[in-house]
mmCIF file of C-alpha atoms in Angstrom:
data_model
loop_
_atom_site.group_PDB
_atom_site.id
_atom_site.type_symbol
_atom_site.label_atom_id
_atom_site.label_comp_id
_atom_site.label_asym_id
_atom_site.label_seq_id
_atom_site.Cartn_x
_atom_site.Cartn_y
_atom_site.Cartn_z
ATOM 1 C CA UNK A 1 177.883 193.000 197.739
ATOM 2 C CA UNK A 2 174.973 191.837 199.230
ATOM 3 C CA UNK A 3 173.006 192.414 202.682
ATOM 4 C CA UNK A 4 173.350 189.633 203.940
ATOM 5 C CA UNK A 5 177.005 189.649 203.562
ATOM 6 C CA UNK A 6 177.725 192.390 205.448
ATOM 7 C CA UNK A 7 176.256 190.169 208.482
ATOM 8 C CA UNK A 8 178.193 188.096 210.493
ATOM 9 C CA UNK A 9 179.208 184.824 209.332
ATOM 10 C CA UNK A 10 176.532 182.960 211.793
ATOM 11 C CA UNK A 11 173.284 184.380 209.882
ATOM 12 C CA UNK A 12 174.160 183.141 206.658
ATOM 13 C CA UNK A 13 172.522 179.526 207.323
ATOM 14 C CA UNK A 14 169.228 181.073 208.342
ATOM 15 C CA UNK A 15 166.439 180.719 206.075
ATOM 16 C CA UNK A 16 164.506 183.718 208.379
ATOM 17 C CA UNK A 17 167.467 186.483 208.135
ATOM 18 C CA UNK A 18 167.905 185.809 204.377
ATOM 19 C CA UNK A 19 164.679 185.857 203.270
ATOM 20 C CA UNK A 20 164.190 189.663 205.414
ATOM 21 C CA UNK A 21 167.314 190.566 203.453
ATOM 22 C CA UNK A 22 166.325 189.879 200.100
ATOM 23 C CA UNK A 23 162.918 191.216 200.909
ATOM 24 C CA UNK A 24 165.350 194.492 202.316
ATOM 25 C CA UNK A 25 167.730 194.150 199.105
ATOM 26 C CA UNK A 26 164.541 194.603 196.655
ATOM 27 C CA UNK A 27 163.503 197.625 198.604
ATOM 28 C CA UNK A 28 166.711 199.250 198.649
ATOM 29 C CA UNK A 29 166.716 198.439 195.180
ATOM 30 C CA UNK A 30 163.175 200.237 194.002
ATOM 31 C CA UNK A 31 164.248 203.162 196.716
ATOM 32 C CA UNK A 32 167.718 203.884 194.490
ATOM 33 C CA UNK A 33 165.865 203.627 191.835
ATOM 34 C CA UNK A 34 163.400 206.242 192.916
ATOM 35 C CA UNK A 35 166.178 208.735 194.072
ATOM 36 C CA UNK A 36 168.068 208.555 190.573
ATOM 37 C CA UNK A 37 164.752 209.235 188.708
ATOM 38 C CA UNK A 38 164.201 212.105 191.545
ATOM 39 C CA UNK A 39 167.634 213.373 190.863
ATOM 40 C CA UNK A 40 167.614 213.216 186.979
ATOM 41 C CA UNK A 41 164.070 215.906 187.483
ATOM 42 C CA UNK A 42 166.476 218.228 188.804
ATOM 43 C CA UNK A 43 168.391 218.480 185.307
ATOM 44 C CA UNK A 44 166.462 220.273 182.356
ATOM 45 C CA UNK A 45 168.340 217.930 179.723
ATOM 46 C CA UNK A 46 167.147 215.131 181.923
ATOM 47 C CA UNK A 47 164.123 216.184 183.565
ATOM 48 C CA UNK A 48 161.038 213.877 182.236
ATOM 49 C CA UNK A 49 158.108 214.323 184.820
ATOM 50 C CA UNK A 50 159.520 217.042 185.741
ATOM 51 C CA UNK A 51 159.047 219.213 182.948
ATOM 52 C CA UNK A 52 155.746 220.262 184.132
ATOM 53 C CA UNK A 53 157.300 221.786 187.324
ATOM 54 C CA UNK A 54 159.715 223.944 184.781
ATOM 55 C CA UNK A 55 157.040 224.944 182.385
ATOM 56 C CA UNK A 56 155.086 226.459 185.625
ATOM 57 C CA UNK A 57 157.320 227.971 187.082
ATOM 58 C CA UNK A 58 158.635 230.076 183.565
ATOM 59 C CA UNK A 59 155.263 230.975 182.184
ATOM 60 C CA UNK A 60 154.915 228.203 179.292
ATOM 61 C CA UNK A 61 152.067 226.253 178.633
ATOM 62 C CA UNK A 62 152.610 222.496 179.479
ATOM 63 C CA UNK A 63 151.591 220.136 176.541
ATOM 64 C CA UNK A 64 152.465 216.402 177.387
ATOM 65 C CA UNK A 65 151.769 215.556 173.785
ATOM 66 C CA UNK A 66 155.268 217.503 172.844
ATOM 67 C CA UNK A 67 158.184 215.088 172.730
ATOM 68 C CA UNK A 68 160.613 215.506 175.962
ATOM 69 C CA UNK A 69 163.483 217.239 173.815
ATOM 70 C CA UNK A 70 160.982 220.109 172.303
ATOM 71 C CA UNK A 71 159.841 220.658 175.870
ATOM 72 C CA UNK A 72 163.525 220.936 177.114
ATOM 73 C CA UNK A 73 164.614 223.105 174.699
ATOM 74 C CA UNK A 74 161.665 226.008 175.237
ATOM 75 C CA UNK A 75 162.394 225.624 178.644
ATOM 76 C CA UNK A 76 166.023 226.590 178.220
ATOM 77 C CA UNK A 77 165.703 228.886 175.709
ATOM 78 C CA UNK A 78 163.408 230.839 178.414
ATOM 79 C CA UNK A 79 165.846 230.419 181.004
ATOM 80 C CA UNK A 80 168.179 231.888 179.344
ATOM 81 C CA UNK A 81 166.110 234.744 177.101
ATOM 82 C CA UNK A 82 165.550 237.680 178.446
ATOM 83 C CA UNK A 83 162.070 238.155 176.575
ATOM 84 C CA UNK A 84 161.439 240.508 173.346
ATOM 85 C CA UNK A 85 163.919 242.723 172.266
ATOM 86 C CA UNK A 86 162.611 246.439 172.608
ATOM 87 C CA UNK A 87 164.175 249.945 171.241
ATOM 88 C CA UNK A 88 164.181 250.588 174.958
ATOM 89 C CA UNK A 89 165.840 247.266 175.798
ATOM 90 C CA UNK A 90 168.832 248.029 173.011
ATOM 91 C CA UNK A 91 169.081 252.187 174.400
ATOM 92 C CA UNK A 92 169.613 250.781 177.718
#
């Protein structure tokens, strides 16, 4: 449904209030838009961008040149690793 047709019935004939609401309807189009991408950065297995921000935060060097899936998957494997296995780590 569009803007404009969640206006009363009277505004539908002017030229001024439809032309601000498809101006508004393109906005609130790039603006969803923007939010999905946003949202998909909070998933590793969708994450794009926002690889970096994961990399940084666990220690691994970022390299852009690596496809998105090799990225992803040292990212989880270091989330869920807990490092080097030691003889200490396997007494305890």
């Amino acid at each position: 449904m569009s803007l404009i047709e969640q206006l009363p019935s009277f505004y539908l004939n002017s030229k001024y209030v439809n032309n601000i609401m498809e101006c508004d309807e393109q906005e609130l189009k790039l603006l969803i838009e923007a939010l999905e991408d946003l949202r998909n950065q909070l998933y590793v297995g969708t994450a794009t961008w926002g690889l970096e921000f994961y990399e940084r935060d666990l220690g691994i060097d970022v390299d852009i040149s690596k496809p998105y899936e090799e990225r992803r998957e040292s990212i989880k494997a270091k989330m869920i690793g807990q490092g080097t296995t030691t003889l200490q780590m396997i007494k305890d």
